[in-house]
Short mmCIF file of C-alpha atoms in Angstrom, two decimals:
data_model
loop_
_atom_site.label_atom_id
_atom_site.label_comp_id
_atom_site.label_asym_id
_atom_site.label_seq_id
_atom_site.Cartn_x
_atom_site.Cartn_y
_atom_site.Cartn_z
CA MET S 27 35.26 28.71 -52.54
CA GLU S 28 33.52 32.02 -53.19
CA ARG S 29 35.85 34.95 -53.75
CA PRO S 30 35.03 37.87 -51.41
CA ALA S 31 34.75 41.33 -52.92
CA TRP S 32 37.94 42.49 -51.16
CA ALA S 33 40.12 39.76 -52.71
CA PRO S 34 41.98 40.88 -55.87
CA ARG S 35 41.21 38.73 -58.91
CA SER S 36 44.92 38.06 -59.39
CA ILE S 37 45.40 36.00 -56.22
CA ASP S 38 44.92 32.26 -55.81
CA ILE S 39 42.61 31.96 -52.81
CA SER S 40 43.35 28.24 -52.51
CA VAL S 41 46.96 28.89 -51.46
CA PRO S 42 47.80 30.09 -47.90
CA SER S 43 49.53 33.46 -47.47
CA VAL S 44 51.78 34.43 -44.55
CA SER S 45 50.22 37.93 -44.52
CA ARG S 46 46.72 36.52 -44.21
CA ILE S 47 47.83 33.95 -41.60
CA TYR S 48 49.34 36.83 -39.60
CA ASP S 49 46.04 38.73 -39.99
CA TYR S 50 44.23 35.70 -38.57
CA TYR S 51 46.57 35.49 -35.56
CA LEU S 52 45.80 39.16 -34.83
CA GLY S 53 42.06 38.58 -35.01
CA GLY S 54 41.61 40.18 -38.43
CA SER S 55 38.93 39.30 -40.99
CA HIS S 56 40.95 39.38 -44.22
CA ASN S 57 41.90 35.73 -44.43
CA PHE S 58 40.49 32.59 -46.01
CA GLU S 59 39.77 29.13 -44.62
CA VAL S 60 43.00 27.88 -46.21
CA ASP S 61 44.92 30.48 -44.16
CA ARG S 62 43.03 29.63 -40.98
CA GLU S 63 43.68 25.93 -41.51
CA ALA S 64 47.44 26.52 -41.82
CA ALA S 65 47.40 28.76 -38.74
CA ARG S 66 45.53 26.17 -36.69
CA LYS S 67 48.01 23.48 -37.75
CA ALA S 68 50.93 25.65 -36.62
CA MET S 69 49.14 26.39 -33.34
CA GLU S 70 48.81 22.67 -32.63
CA PHE S 71 52.58 22.72 -32.09
CA MET S 72 52.92 26.29 -30.80
CA PRO S 73 49.62 27.47 -29.28
CA GLY S 74 51.07 30.82 -28.28
CA LEU S 75 51.60 32.07 -31.84
CA PRO S 76 48.89 34.78 -31.54
CA LYS S 77 50.60 36.05 -28.36
CA ILE S 78 53.90 36.30 -30.25
CA MET S 79 52.25 38.33 -33.00
CA GLN S 80 50.55 40.61 -30.48
CA ALA S 81 53.88 41.24 -28.75
CA ASN S 82 55.41 41.95 -32.14
CA ARG S 83 52.76 44.58 -32.95
CA ALA S 84 53.07 46.15 -29.49
CA PHE S 85 56.84 46.49 -29.94
CA MET S 86 56.32 48.04 -33.38
CA ARG S 87 54.01 50.69 -31.96
CA ARG S 88 56.45 51.53 -29.13
CA ALA S 89 59.36 51.75 -31.57
CA VAL S 90 57.45 54.01 -33.98
CA ALA S 91 56.47 56.28 -31.09
CA PHE S 92 60.12 56.36 -30.01
CA ALA S 93 61.22 57.31 -33.54
CA ALA S 94 58.68 60.14 -33.61
CA GLU S 95 59.90 61.37 -30.22
CA GLU S 96 63.44 61.39 -31.64
CA GLY S 97 62.27 63.79 -34.37
CA ILE S 98 61.89 61.31 -37.23
CA ASP S 99 58.93 62.01 -39.50
CA GLN S 100 59.63 59.57 -42.36
CA PHE S 101 58.82 55.86 -42.11
CA LEU S 102 59.51 53.05 -44.59
CA ASP S 103 57.77 49.83 -43.51
CA ILE S 104 58.86 46.83 -45.61
CA GLY S 105 56.80 43.67 -45.23
CA SER S 106 53.98 45.74 -43.77
CA GLY S 107 51.21 43.14 -44.20
CA ILE S 108 47.46 43.68 -44.04
CA PRO S 109 46.46 46.89 -42.24
CA THR S 110 45.22 46.41 -38.70
CA PHE S 111 44.42 48.79 -35.86
CA GLY S 112 47.46 50.75 -34.67
CA ASN S 113 49.34 50.68 -37.98
CA VAL S 114 52.55 52.67 -38.47
CA HIS S 115 50.86 55.68 -40.09
CA GLU S 116 48.31 55.89 -37.26
CA VAL S 117 50.97 55.87 -34.54
CA ALA S 118 53.38 58.14 -36.41
CA GLN S 119 50.82 60.69 -37.54
CA ALA S 120 49.20 60.82 -34.09
CA ALA S 121 52.59 61.89 -32.71
CA ARG S 122 53.64 63.98 -35.73
CA PRO S 123 50.77 64.98 -38.05
CA ASP S 124 53.29 65.80 -40.79
CA ALA S 125 54.80 62.29 -40.72
CA ARG S 126 55.12 60.49 -44.06
CA VAL S 127 54.79 56.72 -44.34
CA VAL S 128 55.42 54.29 -47.18
CA TYR S 129 54.34 50.68 -46.79
CA VAL S 130 55.89 47.91 -48.89
CA ASP S 131 54.55 44.40 -49.41
CA HIS S 132 54.46 41.81 -52.19
CA ASP S 133 51.15 40.24 -51.08
CA PRO S 134 48.36 41.58 -53.38
CA VAL S 135 45.79 41.42 -50.56
CA ALA S 136 48.04 43.48 -48.27
CA VAL S 137 48.67 46.02 -51.02
CA ALA S 138 44.99 46.29 -52.00
CA HIS S 139 43.90 46.85 -48.40
CA SER S 140 46.64 49.37 -47.77
CA GLN S 141 45.52 51.30 -50.84
CA ALA S 142 41.94 51.34 -49.54
CA VAL S 143 42.95 52.40 -46.02
CA LEU S 144 45.27 55.14 -47.30
CA ALA S 145 43.03 56.48 -50.08
CA ASP S 146 42.44 59.81 -48.32
CA ASN S 147 45.86 60.10 -46.70
CA GLU S 148 48.19 62.24 -48.82
CA ARG S 149 51.13 61.54 -46.50
CA ALA S 150 51.02 57.74 -46.77
CA ASP S 151 51.18 55.28 -49.65
CA VAL S 152 51.96 51.65 -50.48
CA VAL S 153 54.39 49.98 -52.89
CA ALA S 154 54.00 46.49 -54.33
CA ALA S 155 57.60 45.27 -54.08
CA ASP S 156 59.90 42.73 -52.47
CA LEU S 157 62.52 43.23 -49.74
CA ARG S 158 64.94 41.14 -51.82
CA LYS S 159 65.00 43.90 -54.47
CA PRO S 160 65.84 47.07 -52.52
CA GLN S 161 66.41 49.26 -55.58
CA GLU S 162 62.87 48.61 -56.80
CA ILE S 163 61.62 49.94 -53.46
CA LEU S 164 63.95 52.92 -53.27
CA SER S 165 63.26 54.04 -56.86
CA SER S 166 59.48 53.60 -56.66
CA PRO S 167 57.35 56.71 -57.32
CA GLN S 168 55.80 56.40 -53.87
CA VAL S 169 59.15 56.49 -52.07
CA GLU S 170 60.44 59.27 -54.28
CA ARG S 171 57.30 61.34 -53.56
CA LEU S 172 57.19 60.88 -49.79
CA ILE S 173 60.71 60.06 -48.55
CA ASP S 174 63.52 62.63 -48.58
CA PRO S 175 66.73 60.56 -48.72
CA ASN S 176 68.72 63.44 -47.26
CA ARG S 177 66.84 63.30 -43.95
CA PRO S 178 66.61 60.53 -41.33
CA VAL S 179 64.15 57.70 -41.96
CA ALA S 180 62.80 54.96 -39.70
CA LEU S 181 63.17 51.71 -41.65
CA LEU S 182 60.90 48.96 -40.33
CA LEU S 183 61.73 45.30 -40.99
CA VAL S 184 59.24 43.83 -38.56
CA ALA S 185 58.58 40.07 -38.76
CA ILE S 186 59.79 39.92 -42.38
CA LEU S 187 63.44 38.81 -42.42
CA HIS S 188 62.61 35.37 -41.05
CA PHE S 189 60.79 34.73 -44.34
CA VAL S 190 63.93 35.43 -46.39
CA GLU S 191 66.14 32.40 -46.84
CA ASP S 192 69.93 32.59 -46.58
CA ALA S 193 70.16 31.72 -50.29
CA ASP S 194 68.49 35.08 -51.02
CA ASP S 195 71.16 36.89 -48.95
CA PRO S 196 68.99 38.99 -46.61
CA TYR S 197 72.10 40.56 -45.07
CA SER S 198 73.04 42.18 -48.39
CA ALA S 199 69.50 43.51 -48.86
CA VAL S 200 69.52 45.08 -45.39
CA ALA S 201 72.99 46.56 -45.99
CA GLU S 202 71.85 48.01 -49.33
CA LEU S 203 68.91 49.69 -47.61
CA ARG S 204 71.21 51.01 -44.85
CA GLU S 205 73.50 52.60 -47.44
CA ALA S 206 70.54 54.57 -48.79
CA LEU S 207 69.63 56.03 -45.38
CA ALA S 208 70.72 59.44 -44.10
CA PRO S 209 72.73 59.67 -40.86
CA GLY S 210 70.50 59.47 -37.80
CA SER S 211 68.12 56.99 -39.42
CA LEU S 212 66.71 54.09 -37.41
CA LEU S 213 66.36 50.38 -38.17
CA ILE S 214 63.38 48.84 -36.32
CA LEU S 215 63.52 45.06 -36.51
CA THR S 216 61.99 41.88 -35.10
CA HIS S 217 62.93 38.32 -35.96
CA ALA S 218 61.77 34.82 -34.99
CA SER S 219 64.12 32.52 -33.10
CA TYR S 220 63.98 29.26 -31.19
CA GLU S 221 65.56 31.19 -28.32
CA GLY S 222 62.94 32.21 -25.78
CA ILE S 223 60.14 29.92 -26.97
CA PRO S 224 58.67 28.15 -23.90
CA LEU S 225 58.69 24.79 -25.69
CA PRO S 226 61.25 22.13 -26.56
CA PRO S 227 62.81 23.02 -29.94
CA LYS S 228 61.58 19.75 -31.47
CA ARG S 229 57.98 20.72 -30.79
CA ALA S 230 58.46 24.26 -32.08
CA GLU S 231 59.91 22.76 -35.26
CA GLY S 232 56.45 21.34 -35.96
CA ALA S 233 55.11 24.88 -36.43
CA VAL S 234 58.10 25.79 -38.60
CA ASP S 235 57.36 22.76 -40.77
CA VAL S 236 53.83 24.07 -41.43
CA TYR S 237 55.32 27.18 -43.05
CA LYS S 238 57.69 24.99 -45.05
CA ASP S 239 54.71 22.95 -46.26
CA ILE S 240 52.98 26.08 -47.58
CA ARG S 241 56.18 27.11 -49.38
CA ASN S 242 56.90 30.08 -47.11
CA PRO S 243 59.81 28.74 -45.05
CA LEU S 244 60.20 30.30 -41.61
CA ILE S 245 63.93 30.77 -40.95
CA MET S 246 64.64 30.65 -37.22
CA ARG S 247 67.93 32.48 -36.60
CA SER S 248 70.00 32.73 -33.43
CA ARG S 249 70.43 35.99 -31.53
CA ASP S 250 73.94 36.36 -32.97
CA GLU S 251 72.66 35.83 -36.51
CA ILE S 252 69.92 38.42 -35.97
CA ALA S 253 72.44 40.88 -34.51
CA ARG S 254 74.33 40.78 -37.83
CA PHE S 255 71.46 42.71 -39.46
CA PHE S 256 72.46 45.67 -37.30
CA GLU S 257 76.00 45.93 -38.70
CA GLY S 258 76.64 49.61 -39.40
CA TYR S 259 74.18 50.72 -36.73
CA ASP S 260 74.65 51.78 -33.12
CA MET S 261 72.15 49.89 -30.97
CA VAL S 262 69.60 51.94 -29.06
CA GLU S 263 69.17 50.89 -25.43
CA PRO S 264 68.30 48.26 -24.29
CA GLY S 265 69.77 46.57 -27.38
CA LEU S 266 68.58 43.37 -29.04
CA VAL S 267 66.18 41.81 -26.54
CA PRO S 268 62.96 39.77 -26.30
CA MET S 269 60.08 41.99 -27.46
CA PRO S 270 58.49 42.73 -24.05
CA HIS S 271 61.87 43.96 -22.74
CA TRP S 272 62.25 46.74 -25.33
CA ARG S 273 61.22 49.94 -23.49
CA PRO S 274 58.11 48.36 -21.96
CA GLN S 275 55.07 50.37 -20.93
CA THR S 276 53.81 47.59 -18.66
CA ALA S 277 55.66 45.14 -16.44
CA PRO S 278 57.28 42.46 -18.67
CA GLU S 279 56.68 39.82 -15.99
CA ASP S 280 52.93 40.23 -16.64
CA GLU S 281 53.36 39.14 -20.28
CA ASP S 282 52.46 35.71 -21.63
CA PRO S 283 55.58 33.45 -21.78
CA TYR S 284 55.22 33.17 -25.56
CA ALA S 285 55.69 36.94 -25.93
CA PHE S 286 59.40 36.44 -25.17
CA SER S 287 59.96 34.32 -28.31
CA GLY S 288 62.40 35.88 -30.77
CA PHE S 289 64.12 39.26 -30.62
CA ALA S 290 63.51 42.96 -31.24
CA GLY S 291 65.84 45.91 -31.51
CA VAL S 292 66.39 49.41 -32.84
CA GLY S 293 69.65 50.67 -34.33
CA ARG S 294 70.75 54.15 -35.38
CA THR S 295 73.03 55.06 -38.27
CA ALA S 296 76.03 57.22 -37.43
#
């Protein structure tokens, strides 16, 4: 397999990546055949996966716009993935030109592309780090340069926590990040769940098994388990709901049934 110019030399292009699979679902071009093959296998069981990802991105953009309307001009997006149209910095800086954004990802392709996209943007940067090590994120030069810890921040954990296994204690990582946030900060979160998927759970498990096979287990949590991530936050209306129901701009009943898979919510620190 020929290595494209945009692929960092450090990555193994024979191994699928969840960031590149996500890019493929969204119609992006920064993925390899190995990623497309894994995506197609998952879609054999759950053909609506691209619709889920599109709903996820649409929620993210609405939530970022809401945060900007609430006066927040600092954004920390952990598990940001490969840049696509309508990224956090584009939405935030369109609403508030002074907004500052730090992206965080541990995928070298996502980091490399973020660096390229943000090269001329002094108010946005990217950190190569892992959600499971919050202090590495919080003490990074990029966060220290752009994020004022004494002012409210919008923390985005969008489609990332379902890739953190219980053994890695994602609840503690989220709590540690919350403790570092100033009062009035927001947590913007989405998470996969069997609840809402328009398929029998046994069939949906086939797609989950594909992620297990590529050594990136997809942890499907219940609504109650997802709600635990918001401990210490006051939920913003309408609460923890299927993605199309969170402050929709179009009629939710017009959405594809797969868009209602999983949950989205925004919480505010006291």
